[in-house]
mmCIF file of C-alpha atoms in Angstrom:
data_model
loop_
_atom_site.group_PDB
_atom_site.id
_atom_site.type_symbol
_atom_site.label_atom_id
_atom_site.label_comp_id
_atom_site.label_asym_id
_atom_site.label_seq_id
_atom_site.Cartn_x
_atom_site.Cartn_y
_atom_site.Cartn_z
ATOM 1 C CA UNK F 1 48.284 -72.400 -41.621
ATOM 2 C CA UNK F 2 49.799 -70.668 -38.288
ATOM 3 C CA UNK F 3 51.051 -71.427 -35.009
ATOM 4 C CA UNK F 4 49.716 -69.967 -31.263
ATOM 5 C CA UNK F 5 52.852 -70.896 -29.089
ATOM 6 C CA UNK F 6 52.341 -71.695 -25.913
ATOM 7 C CA UNK F 7 55.279 -72.578 -24.034
ATOM 8 C CA UNK F 8 57.013 -75.317 -25.686
ATOM 9 C CA UNK F 9 53.810 -76.433 -27.723
ATOM 10 C CA UNK F 10 52.094 -75.789 -30.512
ATOM 11 C CA UNK F 11 48.629 -75.219 -30.766
ATOM 12 C CA UNK F 12 48.437 -75.237 -34.947
ATOM 13 C CA UNK F 13 44.907 -73.505 -37.024
ATOM 14 C CA UNK F 14 43.621 -71.176 -39.180
ATOM 15 C CA UNK F 15 43.181 -67.406 -38.687
ATOM 16 C CA UNK F 16 39.807 -67.371 -39.493
ATOM 17 C CA UNK F 17 38.938 -69.890 -36.902
ATOM 18 C CA UNK F 18 40.071 -68.010 -34.320
ATOM 19 C CA UNK F 19 37.249 -66.881 -32.495
ATOM 20 C CA UNK F 20 39.213 -64.355 -29.912
ATOM 21 C CA UNK F 21 40.848 -67.706 -28.352
ATOM 22 C CA UNK F 22 44.459 -65.896 -28.612
ATOM 23 C CA UNK F 23 43.368 -62.747 -27.090
ATOM 24 C CA UNK F 24 40.031 -62.624 -24.138
ATOM 25 C CA UNK F 25 39.989 -66.232 -24.306
ATOM 26 C CA UNK F 26 43.030 -66.884 -22.356
ATOM 27 C CA UNK F 27 41.650 -64.758 -19.100
ATOM 28 C CA UNK F 28 40.062 -68.204 -18.538
ATOM 29 C CA UNK F 29 44.163 -69.051 -17.575
ATOM 30 C CA UNK F 30 44.286 -66.146 -14.611
ATOM 31 C CA UNK F 31 40.976 -66.925 -13.590
ATOM 32 C CA UNK F 32 40.800 -70.608 -13.381
ATOM 33 C CA UNK F 33 43.994 -70.190 -11.440
ATOM 34 C CA UNK F 34 42.367 -67.967 -9.507
ATOM 35 C CA UNK F 35 39.530 -69.227 -8.353
ATOM 36 C CA UNK F 36 38.923 -72.917 -8.882
ATOM 37 C CA UNK F 37 42.901 -74.241 -9.292
ATOM 38 C CA UNK F 38 43.814 -77.974 -10.519
ATOM 39 C CA UNK F 39 41.169 -79.994 -12.759
ATOM 40 C CA UNK F 40 41.062 -83.639 -13.643
ATOM 41 C CA UNK F 41 38.895 -83.342 -17.010
ATOM 42 C CA UNK F 42 37.926 -80.498 -18.833
ATOM 43 C CA UNK F 43 35.880 -79.392 -21.937
ATOM 44 C CA UNK F 44 36.475 -77.072 -24.032
ATOM 45 C CA UNK F 45 32.705 -76.990 -25.824
ATOM 46 C CA UNK F 46 32.578 -75.064 -29.598
ATOM 47 C CA UNK F 47 36.303 -75.202 -28.816
ATOM 48 C CA UNK F 48 37.527 -74.422 -32.442
ATOM 49 C CA UNK F 49 41.393 -74.954 -32.618
ATOM 50 C CA UNK F 50 41.132 -75.251 -29.064
ATOM 51 C CA UNK F 51 43.551 -72.610 -27.815
ATOM 52 C CA UNK F 52 41.327 -72.181 -24.108
ATOM 53 C CA UNK F 53 41.764 -76.199 -23.979
ATOM 54 C CA UNK F 54 45.107 -76.347 -24.673
ATOM 55 C CA UNK F 55 46.275 -73.693 -22.515
ATOM 56 C CA UNK F 56 44.724 -74.763 -19.692
ATOM 57 C CA UNK F 57 46.215 -78.015 -20.238
ATOM 58 C CA UNK F 58 49.653 -76.264 -20.555
ATOM 59 C CA UNK F 59 49.503 -74.091 -17.088
ATOM 60 C CA UNK F 60 49.226 -77.252 -15.569
ATOM 61 C CA UNK F 61 45.123 -76.649 -14.818
ATOM 62 C CA UNK F 62 43.570 -79.899 -15.607
ATOM 63 C CA UNK F 63 45.559 -83.850 -16.247
ATOM 64 C CA UNK F 64 42.945 -84.204 -19.112
ATOM 65 C CA UNK F 65 41.625 -82.084 -22.106
ATOM 66 C CA UNK F 66 38.311 -83.569 -24.087
ATOM 67 C CA UNK F 67 37.017 -80.489 -26.926
ATOM 68 C CA UNK F 68 34.698 -80.914 -28.853
ATOM 69 C CA UNK F 69 33.310 -78.103 -32.094
ATOM 70 C CA UNK F 70 31.139 -78.535 -35.179
ATOM 71 C CA UNK F 71 33.803 -77.634 -37.988
ATOM 72 C CA UNK F 72 36.030 -80.241 -39.201
ATOM 73 C CA UNK F 73 38.740 -78.108 -40.206
ATOM 74 C CA UNK F 74 38.282 -77.352 -36.260
ATOM 75 C CA UNK F 75 38.963 -80.361 -35.293
ATOM 76 C CA UNK F 76 41.076 -81.392 -38.072
ATOM 77 C CA UNK F 77 43.476 -78.453 -36.348
ATOM 78 C CA UNK F 78 43.315 -79.738 -32.514
ATOM 79 C CA UNK F 79 44.421 -83.446 -34.630
ATOM 80 C CA UNK F 80 47.551 -82.387 -36.035
ATOM 81 C CA UNK F 81 48.076 -80.645 -32.732
ATOM 82 C CA UNK F 82 47.903 -82.951 -30.556
ATOM 83 C CA UNK F 83 49.454 -85.923 -32.905
ATOM 84 C CA UNK F 84 53.049 -82.702 -33.415
ATOM 85 C CA UNK F 85 53.114 -82.113 -29.855
ATOM 86 C CA UNK F 86 52.654 -85.499 -28.812
ATOM 87 C CA UNK F 87 49.500 -85.160 -26.424
ATOM 88 C CA UNK F 88 47.336 -88.577 -27.230
ATOM 89 C CA UNK F 89 47.798 -89.744 -23.886
ATOM 90 C CA UNK F 90 45.925 -86.227 -22.358
ATOM 91 C CA UNK F 91 44.101 -85.375 -25.236
ATOM 92 C CA UNK F 92 40.636 -86.413 -26.918
ATOM 93 C CA UNK F 93 38.545 -84.311 -29.365
ATOM 94 C CA UNK F 94 34.533 -84.747 -31.240
ATOM 95 C CA UNK F 95 33.020 -83.538 -33.992
ATOM 96 C CA UNK F 96 30.246 -82.961 -32.473
ATOM 97 C CA UNK F 97 26.763 -80.278 -32.791
ATOM 98 C CA UNK F 98 27.298 -78.593 -29.046
ATOM 99 C CA UNK F 99 26.944 -82.246 -27.274
ATOM 100 C CA UNK F 100 25.511 -84.952 -30.087
ATOM 101 C CA UNK F 101 28.773 -85.782 -30.660
ATOM 102 C CA UNK F 102 29.840 -86.399 -27.045
ATOM 103 C CA UNK F 103 30.375 -90.179 -25.681
ATOM 104 C CA UNK F 104 27.370 -91.213 -22.994
ATOM 105 C CA UNK F 105 29.966 -92.122 -20.788
ATOM 106 C CA UNK F 106 32.126 -89.073 -20.859
ATOM 107 C CA UNK F 107 32.326 -87.007 -17.856
ATOM 108 C CA UNK F 108 33.969 -83.444 -16.892
ATOM 109 C CA UNK F 109 34.806 -82.347 -13.763
ATOM 110 C CA UNK F 110 35.290 -78.654 -15.813
ATOM 111 C CA UNK F 111 34.093 -77.211 -18.677
ATOM 112 C CA UNK F 112 34.706 -73.811 -20.581
ATOM 113 C CA UNK F 113 34.213 -72.337 -23.708
ATOM 114 C CA UNK F 114 33.653 -69.517 -26.067
ATOM 115 C CA UNK F 115 30.081 -69.686 -28.018
ATOM 116 C CA UNK F 116 28.660 -67.979 -29.994
ATOM 117 C CA UNK F 117 28.227 -64.129 -28.475
ATOM 118 C CA UNK F 118 25.322 -62.618 -30.203
ATOM 119 C CA UNK F 119 22.333 -62.833 -31.449
ATOM 120 C CA UNK F 120 19.562 -61.495 -33.795
ATOM 121 C CA UNK F 121 19.002 -58.563 -31.620
ATOM 122 C CA UNK F 122 22.440 -57.607 -31.568
ATOM 123 C CA UNK F 123 24.206 -59.703 -34.330
ATOM 124 C CA UNK F 124 23.678 -56.641 -36.775
ATOM 125 C CA UNK F 125 25.688 -54.170 -34.740
ATOM 126 C CA UNK F 126 28.410 -57.098 -34.778
ATOM 127 C CA UNK F 127 28.220 -57.226 -38.494
ATOM 128 C CA UNK F 128 29.118 -53.382 -39.031
ATOM 129 C CA UNK F 129 32.181 -53.335 -37.108
ATOM 130 C CA UNK F 130 33.459 -57.349 -39.193
ATOM 131 C CA UNK F 131 32.840 -58.830 -42.270
ATOM 132 C CA UNK F 132 30.519 -60.847 -41.110
ATOM 133 C CA UNK F 133 30.672 -64.451 -43.862
ATOM 134 C CA UNK F 134 29.872 -67.592 -43.401
ATOM 135 C CA UNK F 135 32.780 -68.610 -40.793
ATOM 136 C CA UNK F 136 31.960 -65.216 -38.813
ATOM 137 C CA UNK F 137 29.092 -66.170 -38.239
ATOM 138 C CA UNK F 138 29.703 -69.758 -37.530
ATOM 139 C CA UNK F 139 31.813 -68.486 -34.844
ATOM 140 C CA UNK F 140 29.231 -65.371 -33.612
ATOM 141 C CA UNK F 141 25.286 -65.595 -34.207
ATOM 142 C CA UNK F 142 23.297 -67.588 -32.653
ATOM 143 C CA UNK F 143 19.856 -66.989 -33.905
ATOM 144 C CA UNK F 144 17.546 -67.106 -30.631
ATOM 145 C CA UNK F 145 20.400 -68.219 -28.446
ATOM 146 C CA UNK F 146 19.544 -71.640 -29.964
ATOM 147 C CA UNK F 147 23.238 -73.456 -29.395
ATOM 148 C CA UNK F 148 23.442 -71.098 -25.310
ATOM 149 C CA UNK F 149 20.218 -73.221 -24.431
ATOM 150 C CA UNK F 150 20.725 -77.101 -25.674
ATOM 151 C CA UNK F 151 24.567 -76.368 -24.213
ATOM 152 C CA UNK F 152 22.046 -75.688 -20.628
ATOM 153 C CA UNK F 153 20.137 -78.090 -21.204
ATOM 154 C CA UNK F 154 22.137 -81.420 -21.787
ATOM 155 C CA UNK F 155 25.745 -79.959 -19.847
ATOM 156 C CA UNK F 156 24.203 -81.623 -16.796
ATOM 157 C CA UNK F 157 24.694 -85.129 -18.345
ATOM 158 C CA UNK F 158 28.606 -84.896 -18.439
ATOM 159 C CA UNK F 159 29.111 -83.706 -15.129
ATOM 160 C CA UNK F 160 30.698 -85.227 -12.503
ATOM 161 C CA UNK F 161 29.592 -84.258 -8.972
ATOM 162 C CA UNK F 162 30.507 -80.286 -8.091
ATOM 163 C CA UNK F 163 31.986 -79.781 -11.696
ATOM 164 C CA UNK F 164 32.155 -76.357 -12.658
ATOM 165 C CA UNK F 165 30.757 -74.689 -16.481
ATOM 166 C CA UNK F 166 32.645 -71.391 -17.303
ATOM 167 C CA UNK F 167 31.319 -69.925 -20.766
ATOM 168 C CA UNK F 168 32.712 -66.879 -21.588
ATOM 169 C CA UNK F 169 30.077 -63.828 -23.226
ATOM 170 C CA UNK F 170 30.230 -60.461 -24.695
ATOM 171 C CA UNK F 171 28.365 -57.470 -22.676
ATOM 172 C CA UNK F 172 27.755 -56.390 -26.543
ATOM 173 C CA UNK F 173 26.253 -59.332 -27.863
ATOM 174 C CA UNK F 174 24.386 -60.523 -23.971
ATOM 175 C CA UNK F 175 22.930 -60.021 -20.751
ATOM 176 C CA UNK F 176 23.784 -62.411 -18.014
ATOM 177 C CA UNK F 177 19.744 -62.734 -17.807
ATOM 178 C CA UNK F 178 19.477 -63.991 -21.008
ATOM 179 C CA UNK F 179 20.844 -67.466 -19.435
ATOM 180 C CA UNK F 180 20.239 -67.843 -16.182
ATOM 181 C CA UNK F 181 16.572 -69.336 -17.473
ATOM 182 C CA UNK F 182 18.432 -71.961 -19.323
ATOM 183 C CA UNK F 183 20.589 -72.393 -16.696
ATOM 184 C CA UNK F 184 18.306 -73.241 -13.819
ATOM 185 C CA UNK F 185 15.950 -74.938 -16.547
ATOM 186 C CA UNK F 186 19.098 -77.313 -16.646
ATOM 187 C CA UNK F 187 19.802 -78.287 -13.257
ATOM 188 C CA UNK F 188 22.303 -76.187 -12.900
ATOM 189 C CA UNK F 189 23.536 -73.850 -9.134
ATOM 190 C CA UNK F 190 24.191 -70.058 -10.939
ATOM 191 C CA UNK F 191 27.316 -68.974 -9.105
ATOM 192 C CA UNK F 192 27.990 -65.417 -10.327
ATOM 193 C CA UNK F 193 29.011 -63.853 -12.815
ATOM 194 C CA UNK F 194 32.902 -63.636 -12.978
ATOM 195 C CA UNK F 195 34.340 -59.770 -14.325
ATOM 196 C CA UNK F 196 38.513 -59.842 -15.738
ATOM 197 C CA UNK F 197 40.238 -58.206 -12.996
ATOM 198 C CA UNK F 198 43.600 -56.038 -14.527
ATOM 199 C CA UNK F 199 46.006 -59.056 -13.090
ATOM 200 C CA UNK F 200 43.664 -61.343 -15.349
ATOM 201 C CA UNK F 201 43.705 -58.617 -18.102
ATOM 202 C CA UNK F 202 47.808 -58.785 -17.637
ATOM 203 C CA UNK F 203 48.370 -62.188 -17.199
ATOM 204 C CA UNK F 204 46.738 -62.643 -20.284
ATOM 205 C CA UNK F 205 47.789 -60.591 -22.578
ATOM 206 C CA UNK F 206 51.356 -61.649 -21.473
ATOM 207 C CA UNK F 207 49.978 -65.433 -22.917
ATOM 208 C CA UNK F 208 48.841 -64.061 -25.694
ATOM 209 C CA UNK F 209 51.870 -61.716 -26.619
ATOM 210 C CA UNK F 210 54.419 -65.177 -26.577
ATOM 211 C CA UNK F 211 51.862 -67.243 -28.471
ATOM 212 C CA UNK F 212 52.090 -65.218 -31.182
ATOM 213 C CA UNK F 213 53.815 -65.629 -34.119
ATOM 214 C CA UNK F 214 53.480 -61.681 -35.485
ATOM 215 C CA UNK F 215 54.606 -58.835 -33.989
ATOM 216 C CA UNK F 216 51.307 -56.844 -33.085
ATOM 217 C CA UNK F 217 51.784 -53.378 -32.149
ATOM 218 C CA UNK F 218 55.697 -53.062 -31.638
ATOM 219 C CA UNK F 219 57.072 -54.131 -28.720
ATOM 220 C CA UNK F 220 55.561 -57.756 -29.285
ATOM 221 C CA UNK F 221 58.981 -59.067 -30.040
ATOM 222 C CA UNK F 222 60.568 -57.267 -27.038
ATOM 223 C CA UNK F 223 57.645 -58.393 -24.297
ATOM 224 C CA UNK F 224 58.031 -61.938 -25.727
ATOM 225 C CA UNK F 225 62.018 -61.874 -24.091
ATOM 226 C CA UNK F 226 60.784 -60.764 -21.227
ATOM 227 C CA UNK F 227 60.743 -63.112 -17.945
ATOM 228 C CA UNK F 228 56.598 -62.396 -16.365
ATOM 229 C CA UNK F 229 57.545 -60.342 -13.551
ATOM 230 C CA UNK F 230 60.046 -57.764 -15.857
ATOM 231 C CA UNK F 231 56.901 -57.658 -18.253
ATOM 232 C CA UNK F 232 54.709 -56.755 -15.134
ATOM 233 C CA UNK F 233 56.919 -53.669 -14.383
ATOM 234 C CA UNK F 234 56.383 -52.350 -18.613
ATOM 235 C CA UNK F 235 52.724 -52.912 -17.908
ATOM 236 C CA UNK F 236 52.347 -50.968 -14.935
ATOM 237 C CA UNK F 237 54.338 -48.184 -16.834
ATOM 238 C CA UNK F 238 52.462 -48.109 -19.993
ATOM 239 C CA UNK F 239 49.867 -47.672 -17.560
ATOM 240 C CA UNK F 240 50.862 -45.074 -15.332
ATOM 241 C CA UNK F 241 51.546 -43.261 -18.562
ATOM 242 C CA UNK F 242 48.570 -43.833 -20.386
ATOM 243 C CA UNK F 243 49.918 -46.212 -23.467
ATOM 244 C CA UNK F 244 46.936 -45.473 -25.609
ATOM 245 C CA UNK F 245 47.562 -49.408 -27.269
ATOM 246 C CA UNK F 246 47.409 -50.384 -23.781
ATOM 247 C CA UNK F 247 44.627 -48.635 -22.514
ATOM 248 C CA UNK F 248 42.362 -49.943 -25.620
ATOM 249 C CA UNK F 249 43.296 -53.685 -24.534
ATOM 250 C CA UNK F 250 42.233 -53.578 -21.549
ATOM 251 C CA UNK F 251 39.047 -51.846 -22.781
ATOM 252 C CA UNK F 252 38.571 -54.070 -25.386
ATOM 253 C CA UNK F 253 38.917 -57.118 -22.441
ATOM 254 C CA UNK F 254 36.676 -55.480 -20.414
ATOM 255 C CA UNK F 255 33.795 -55.954 -21.968
ATOM 256 C CA UNK F 256 33.842 -59.722 -21.375
ATOM 257 C CA UNK F 257 32.033 -62.042 -18.867
ATOM 258 C CA UNK F 258 31.984 -65.234 -17.674
ATOM 259 C CA UNK F 259 28.960 -66.741 -16.301
ATOM 260 C CA UNK F 260 29.475 -69.408 -13.498
ATOM 261 C CA UNK F 261 27.705 -72.207 -12.729
ATOM 262 C CA UNK F 262 28.186 -75.636 -10.772
ATOM 263 C CA UNK F 263 27.205 -78.889 -10.626
ATOM 264 C CA UNK F 264 25.236 -79.423 -6.985
ATOM 265 C CA UNK F 265 26.901 -82.845 -5.035
#
């Protein structure tokens, strides 16, 4: 068992359950802060251990958090995180196949999620890079975009007027055109694609490095101790000298895009 630390909150998980929430998932924090601000009730769909949702909660971007995942093991870790950090009054969690297990009276102001990024046309290339065992496919593979379709066709039932729905996707697995038809059919207003800015990547990496409980790349232990302004200077220096691990990280984060939708008032 591992723990990802977000300020004083420890998010517990098993490494195989991390589908990117400790890395590119942290892009949500600067993006939501920049474009939307604070919401009352946030919902993380396809949550796994809920790295994204807990980070939004800890960073003051939502007052209440609801999370759901089909995997009971992931929700057991969510329960452990809630209990160990005394968050029971702020967090609700459900074992749910997409939205099927969500009570009908739940209502959300912001919905986020890291759904599987690959369909049958793109998963083969992904599996040449990553060992695609059963857990990996559960995190990564959406046959015929069926999970996306079920999500977009039903999420409107749980939204307050003006609610925002933002899912993270991967350009190596999809194009926004794959989803716009579903979005429209589900009655949402498609706002556009959010591409991470350099400042977003810089802030997300800071959250990730401070959260990981392992030393990655030799510099993590030092960076963990830096205040953000000092870290920002170090990040800028790394850019200027073309520090390869940093350049590679920025490139890897740039392949993710966020599909932004809204329920009209």
